[in-house]
CSV table of C-alpha atoms and ligand atoms in Angstrom, one decimal:
chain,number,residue,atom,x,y,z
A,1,UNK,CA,52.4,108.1,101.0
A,2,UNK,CA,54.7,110.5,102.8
A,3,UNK,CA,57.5,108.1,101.9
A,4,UNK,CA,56.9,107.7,98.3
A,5,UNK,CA,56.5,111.7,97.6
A,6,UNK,CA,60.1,111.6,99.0
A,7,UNK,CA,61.8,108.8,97.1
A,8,UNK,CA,60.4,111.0,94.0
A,9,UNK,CA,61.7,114.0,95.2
A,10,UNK,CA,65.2,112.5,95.7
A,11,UNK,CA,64.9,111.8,92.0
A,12,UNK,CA,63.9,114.8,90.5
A,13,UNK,CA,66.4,116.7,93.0
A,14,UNK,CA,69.3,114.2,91.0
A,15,UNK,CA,68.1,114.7,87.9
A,16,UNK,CA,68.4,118.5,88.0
A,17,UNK,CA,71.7,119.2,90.0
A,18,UNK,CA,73.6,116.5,89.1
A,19,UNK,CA,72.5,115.8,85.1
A,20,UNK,CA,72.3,112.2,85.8
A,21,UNK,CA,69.3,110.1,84.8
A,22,UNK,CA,68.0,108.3,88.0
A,23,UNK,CA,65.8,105.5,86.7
A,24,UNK,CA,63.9,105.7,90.2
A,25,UNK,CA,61.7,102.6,90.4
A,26,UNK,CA,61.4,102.4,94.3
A,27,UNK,CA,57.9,103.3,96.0
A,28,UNK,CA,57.8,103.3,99.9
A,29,UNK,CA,54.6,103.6,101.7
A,30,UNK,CA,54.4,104.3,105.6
A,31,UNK,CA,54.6,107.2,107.6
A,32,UNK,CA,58.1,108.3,108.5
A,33,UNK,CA,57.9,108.4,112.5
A,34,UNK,CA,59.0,106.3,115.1
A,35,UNK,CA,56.8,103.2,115.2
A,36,UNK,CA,56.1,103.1,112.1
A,37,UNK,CA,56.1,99.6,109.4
A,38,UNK,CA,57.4,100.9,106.1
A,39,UNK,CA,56.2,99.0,103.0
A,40,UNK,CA,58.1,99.3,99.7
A,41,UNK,CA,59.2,97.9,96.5
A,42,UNK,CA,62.0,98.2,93.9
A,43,UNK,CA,62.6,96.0,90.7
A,44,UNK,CA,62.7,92.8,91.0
A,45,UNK,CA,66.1,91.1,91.7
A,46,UNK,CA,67.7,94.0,93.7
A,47,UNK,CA,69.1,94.1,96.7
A,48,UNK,CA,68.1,96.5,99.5
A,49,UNK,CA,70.3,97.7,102.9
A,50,UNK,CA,68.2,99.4,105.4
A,51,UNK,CA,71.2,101.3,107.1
A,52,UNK,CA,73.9,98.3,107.1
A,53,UNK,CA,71.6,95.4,107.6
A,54,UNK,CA,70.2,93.7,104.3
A,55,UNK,CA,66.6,93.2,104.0
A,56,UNK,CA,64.4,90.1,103.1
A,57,UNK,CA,63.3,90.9,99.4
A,58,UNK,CA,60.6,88.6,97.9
A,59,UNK,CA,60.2,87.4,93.8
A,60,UNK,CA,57.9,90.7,93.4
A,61,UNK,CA,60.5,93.2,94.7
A,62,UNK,CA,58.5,93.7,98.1
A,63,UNK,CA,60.3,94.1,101.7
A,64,UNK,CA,59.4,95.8,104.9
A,65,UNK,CA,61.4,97.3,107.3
A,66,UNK,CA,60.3,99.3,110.8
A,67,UNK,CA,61.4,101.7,113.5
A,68,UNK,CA,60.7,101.2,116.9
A,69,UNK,CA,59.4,103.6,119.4
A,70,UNK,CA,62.5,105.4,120.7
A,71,UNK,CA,65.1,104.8,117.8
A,72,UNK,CA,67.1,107.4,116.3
A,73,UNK,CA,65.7,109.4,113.6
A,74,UNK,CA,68.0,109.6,110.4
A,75,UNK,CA,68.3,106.0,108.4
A,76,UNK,CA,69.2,105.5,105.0
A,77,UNK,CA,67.9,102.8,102.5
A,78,UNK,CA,70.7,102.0,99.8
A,79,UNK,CA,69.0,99.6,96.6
A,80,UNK,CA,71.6,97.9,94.6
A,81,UNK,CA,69.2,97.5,91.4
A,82,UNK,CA,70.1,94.1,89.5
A,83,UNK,CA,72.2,96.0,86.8
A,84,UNK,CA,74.3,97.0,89.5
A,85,UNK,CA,73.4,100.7,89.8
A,86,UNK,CA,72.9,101.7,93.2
A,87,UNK,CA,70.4,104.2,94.7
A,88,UNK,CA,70.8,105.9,98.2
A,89,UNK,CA,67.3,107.3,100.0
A,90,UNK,CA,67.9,109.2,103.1
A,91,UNK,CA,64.9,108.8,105.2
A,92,UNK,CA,64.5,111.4,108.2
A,93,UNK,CA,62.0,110.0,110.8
A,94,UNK,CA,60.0,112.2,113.4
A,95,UNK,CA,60.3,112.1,116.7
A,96,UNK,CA,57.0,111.2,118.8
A,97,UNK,CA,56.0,112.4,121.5
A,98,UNK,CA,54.3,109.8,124.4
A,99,UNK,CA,51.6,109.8,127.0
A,100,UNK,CA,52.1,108.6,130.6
A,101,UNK,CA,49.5,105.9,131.9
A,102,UNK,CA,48.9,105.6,135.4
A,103,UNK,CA,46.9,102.8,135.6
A,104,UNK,CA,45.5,101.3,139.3
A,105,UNK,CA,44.0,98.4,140.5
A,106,UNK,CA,46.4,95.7,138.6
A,107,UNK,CA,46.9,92.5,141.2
A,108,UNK,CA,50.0,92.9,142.6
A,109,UNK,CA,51.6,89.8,141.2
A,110,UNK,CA,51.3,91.4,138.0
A,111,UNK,CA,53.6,94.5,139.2
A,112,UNK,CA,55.9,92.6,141.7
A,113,UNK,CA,55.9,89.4,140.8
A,114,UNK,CA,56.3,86.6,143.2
A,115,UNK,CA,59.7,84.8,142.6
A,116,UNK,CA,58.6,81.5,142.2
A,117,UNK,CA,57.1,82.8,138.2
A,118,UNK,CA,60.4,84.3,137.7
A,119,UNK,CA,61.2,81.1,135.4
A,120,UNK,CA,57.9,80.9,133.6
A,121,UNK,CA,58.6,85.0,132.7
A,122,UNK,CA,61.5,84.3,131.3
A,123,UNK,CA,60.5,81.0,129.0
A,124,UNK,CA,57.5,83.4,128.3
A,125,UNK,CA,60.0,85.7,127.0
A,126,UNK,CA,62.1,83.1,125.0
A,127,UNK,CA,59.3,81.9,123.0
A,128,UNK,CA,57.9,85.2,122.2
A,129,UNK,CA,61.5,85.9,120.5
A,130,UNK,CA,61.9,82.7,119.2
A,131,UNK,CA,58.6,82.9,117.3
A,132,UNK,CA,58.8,86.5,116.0
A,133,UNK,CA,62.4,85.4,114.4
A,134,UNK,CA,60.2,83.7,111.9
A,135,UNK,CA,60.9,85.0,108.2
A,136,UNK,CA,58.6,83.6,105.9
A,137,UNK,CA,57.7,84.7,102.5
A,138,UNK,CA,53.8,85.2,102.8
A,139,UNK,CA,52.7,88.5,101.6
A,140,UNK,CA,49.5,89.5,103.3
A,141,UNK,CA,51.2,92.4,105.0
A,142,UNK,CA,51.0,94.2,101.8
A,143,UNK,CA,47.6,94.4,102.2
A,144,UNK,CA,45.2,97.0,104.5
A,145,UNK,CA,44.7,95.3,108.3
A,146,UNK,CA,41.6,94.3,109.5
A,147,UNK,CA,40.7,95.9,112.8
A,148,UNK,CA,40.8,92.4,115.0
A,149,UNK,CA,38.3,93.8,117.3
A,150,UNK,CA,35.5,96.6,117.5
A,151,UNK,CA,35.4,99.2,120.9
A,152,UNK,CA,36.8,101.5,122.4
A,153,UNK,CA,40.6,102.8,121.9
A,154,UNK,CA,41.7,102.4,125.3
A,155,UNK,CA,45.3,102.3,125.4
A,156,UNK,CA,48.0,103.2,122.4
A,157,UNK,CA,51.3,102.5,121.4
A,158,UNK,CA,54.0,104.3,123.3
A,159,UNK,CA,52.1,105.3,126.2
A,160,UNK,CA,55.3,105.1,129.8
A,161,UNK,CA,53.0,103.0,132.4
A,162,UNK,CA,53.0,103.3,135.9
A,163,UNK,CA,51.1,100.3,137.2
A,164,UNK,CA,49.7,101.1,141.2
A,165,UNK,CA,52.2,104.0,141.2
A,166,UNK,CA,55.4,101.8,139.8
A,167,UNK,CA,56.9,103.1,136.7
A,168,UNK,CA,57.0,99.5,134.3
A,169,UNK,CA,57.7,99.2,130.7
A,170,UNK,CA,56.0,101.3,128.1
A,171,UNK,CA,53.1,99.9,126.4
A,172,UNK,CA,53.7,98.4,122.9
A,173,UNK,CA,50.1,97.7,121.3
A,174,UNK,CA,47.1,99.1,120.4
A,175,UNK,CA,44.2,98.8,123.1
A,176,UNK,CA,40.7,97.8,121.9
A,177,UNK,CA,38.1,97.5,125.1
A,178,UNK,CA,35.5,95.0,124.3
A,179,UNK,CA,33.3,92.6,126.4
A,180,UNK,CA,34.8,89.2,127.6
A,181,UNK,CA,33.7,86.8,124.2
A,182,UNK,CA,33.6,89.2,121.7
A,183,UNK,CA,35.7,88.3,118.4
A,184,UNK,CA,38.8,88.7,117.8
A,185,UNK,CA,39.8,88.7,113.8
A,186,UNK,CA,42.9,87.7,112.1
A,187,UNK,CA,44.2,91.7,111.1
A,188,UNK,CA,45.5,90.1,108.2
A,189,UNK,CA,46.3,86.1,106.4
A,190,UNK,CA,48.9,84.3,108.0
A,191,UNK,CA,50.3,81.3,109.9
A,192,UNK,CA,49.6,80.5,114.0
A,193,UNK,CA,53.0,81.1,115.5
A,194,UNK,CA,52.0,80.4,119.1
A,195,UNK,CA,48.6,80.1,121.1
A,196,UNK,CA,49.2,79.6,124.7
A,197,UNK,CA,48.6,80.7,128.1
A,198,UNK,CA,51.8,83.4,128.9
A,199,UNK,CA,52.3,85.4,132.3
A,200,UNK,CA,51.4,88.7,131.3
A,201,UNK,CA,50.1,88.6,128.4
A,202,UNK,CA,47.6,86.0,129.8
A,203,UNK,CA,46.0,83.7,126.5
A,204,UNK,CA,47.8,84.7,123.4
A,205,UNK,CA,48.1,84.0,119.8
A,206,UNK,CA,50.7,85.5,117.2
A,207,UNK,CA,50.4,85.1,113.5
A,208,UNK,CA,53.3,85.8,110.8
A,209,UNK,CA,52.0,87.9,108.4
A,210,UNK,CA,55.5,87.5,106.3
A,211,UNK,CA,58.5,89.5,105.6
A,212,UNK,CA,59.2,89.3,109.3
A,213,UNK,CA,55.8,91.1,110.1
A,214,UNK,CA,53.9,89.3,113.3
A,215,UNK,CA,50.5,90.3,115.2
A,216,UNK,CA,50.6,89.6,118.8
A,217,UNK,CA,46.5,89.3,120.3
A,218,UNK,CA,46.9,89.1,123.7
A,219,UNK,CA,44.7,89.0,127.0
A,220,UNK,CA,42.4,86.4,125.5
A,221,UNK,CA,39.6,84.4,127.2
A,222,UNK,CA,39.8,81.4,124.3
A,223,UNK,CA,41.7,81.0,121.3
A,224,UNK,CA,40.2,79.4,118.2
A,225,UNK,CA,43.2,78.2,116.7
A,226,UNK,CA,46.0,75.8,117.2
A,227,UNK,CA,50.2,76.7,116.3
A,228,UNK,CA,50.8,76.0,112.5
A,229,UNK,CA,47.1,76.2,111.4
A,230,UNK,CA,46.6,79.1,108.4
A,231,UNK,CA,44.2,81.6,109.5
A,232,UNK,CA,42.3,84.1,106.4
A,233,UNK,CA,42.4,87.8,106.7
A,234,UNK,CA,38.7,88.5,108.8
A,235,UNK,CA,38.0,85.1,110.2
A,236,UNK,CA,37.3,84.8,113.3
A,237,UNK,CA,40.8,83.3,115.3
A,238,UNK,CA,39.6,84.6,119.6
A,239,UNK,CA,37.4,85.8,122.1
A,240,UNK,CA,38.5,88.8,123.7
A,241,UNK,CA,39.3,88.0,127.7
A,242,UNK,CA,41.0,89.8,130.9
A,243,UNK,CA,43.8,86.9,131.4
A,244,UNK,CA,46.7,88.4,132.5
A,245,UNK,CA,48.1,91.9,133.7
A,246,UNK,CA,44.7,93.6,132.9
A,247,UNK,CA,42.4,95.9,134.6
A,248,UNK,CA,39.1,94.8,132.4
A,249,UNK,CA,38.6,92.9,129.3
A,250,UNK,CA,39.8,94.4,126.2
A,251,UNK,CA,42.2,93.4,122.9
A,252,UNK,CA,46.0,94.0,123.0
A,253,UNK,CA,47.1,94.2,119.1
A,254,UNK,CA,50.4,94.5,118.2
A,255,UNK,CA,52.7,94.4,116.0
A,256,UNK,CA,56.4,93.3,115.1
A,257,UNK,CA,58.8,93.1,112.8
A,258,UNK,CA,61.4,90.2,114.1
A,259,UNK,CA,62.0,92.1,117.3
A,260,UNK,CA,61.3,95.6,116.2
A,261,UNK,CA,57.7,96.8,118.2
A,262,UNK,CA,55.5,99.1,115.8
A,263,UNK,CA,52.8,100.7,116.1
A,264,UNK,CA,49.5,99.0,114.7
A,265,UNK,CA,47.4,102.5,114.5
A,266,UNK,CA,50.0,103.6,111.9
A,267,UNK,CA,48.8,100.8,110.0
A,268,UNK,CA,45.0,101.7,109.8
A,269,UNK,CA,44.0,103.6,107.2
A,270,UNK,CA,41.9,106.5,107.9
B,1,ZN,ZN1,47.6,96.8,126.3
């Protein structure tokens, strides 16, 4: 709501020092901090430049756009209404501080791993970008998420990780501990982009939720779902597992959009 307050403001703030009418019609909803999955909507028929690159826009005026964790803070939208008239928001992000996890105990494949997988990473890698590419036109991201599994928070977005004393890459989802078999839900509608058995990640699914927007549910122990099947907001799409570069069985959720990692807690409303 942050967001829309300032869209409002920018209004009011044109009104009064420069005279000029600014029929505002543009409502953003998100938290403005790195990580964070901005929502919005202008009139139908515009066009709408996040910085320099042009956003996907469906019939109802909707689009998305995100920040990842370590981007730079001051962005601009620029909506080029259908009349022509143009609107420029200046969006000032905050800046997010981050934990360090040292975490112990991971098999040392998972922190050095053996040549020979070298290959398999790196196809791993490939399809994960291929698949979060996908630009559909669904709208269930404009809905509230589902929590896709109950338990514990046990890891969060952000956090640098130093696995048996190695520094590694910085942990991108949200971490839900839960026994081995419990469910895992679909956070919101969408379409099976992948469900297969990756390196790290160990058995994983992700599902477009449209507008760019993907949900990545890894460390599974079995996946209910096969690639191109539609999956409802709450049904049941997983078990929760400990495949992969885990410690103990627990849910890794997170969140896209294309290749842009958010943070899936900044979607969950209080
Ligand atoms: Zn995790």
């Amino acid at each position: 709501m942050k967001v829309w307050l300032k869209a409002l403001l920018l209004s009011c703030s044109i009104l009064t020092s420069q005279g000029l009418w600014a029929n505002t019609e543009i409502t953003l909803n998100g938290q403005l901090i790195q990580g964070s999955l901005i929502r919005g909507k202008v009139p139908s028929g515009s066009t709408v430049l996040f910085n320099e690159q042009e956003l996907s826009i469906n019939a109802r005026g909707q689009f998305v756009f995100g920040i990842g964790r370590d981007a730079s803070l001051r962005h601009q939208l620029t909506v080029i209404k259908p009349d022509g008239s143009q609107q420029v928001v200046p969006l000032q992000f905050e800046a997010r501080q981050y934990d360090i996890q040292h975490i112990t105990g991971v098999a040392q494949k998972y922190v050095t791993p053996p040549a020979e997988v070298t290959e398999r990473i790196q196809n791993d890698t490939r399809k994960v970008r291929a698949v979060r590419n996908t630009l559909s036109d669904k709208t269930a991201i404009f809905a509230e998420p589902y929590l896709p599994a109950k338990g514990r928070i046990s890891g969060v977005y952000g956090s640098q990780r130093v696995f048996n004393g190695e520094p590694r890459n910085p942990h991108y989802g949200l971490d839900i501990a839960a026994p081995i078999g419990a469910p895992v839900l679909a956070p919101w509608d969408g379409q099976v982009l992948l469900a297969e058995d990756l390196y790290y990640s160990g058995f994983t699914l992700i599902i477009d939720h449209g507008m760019g927007v993907s949900s990545t549910l890894m460390h599974l122990h079995a996946i209910d779902v096969v690639v191109g099947q539609h999956v409802r907001q709450g049904q049941k799409v997983a078990e929760v597992g400990a495949s992969g570069r885990v410690t103990g069985p627990h849910l890794d959720w997170r969140i896209n959009w294309l290749q842009e990692r958010l943070d899936p807690q900044l979607l969950l409303v209080e």
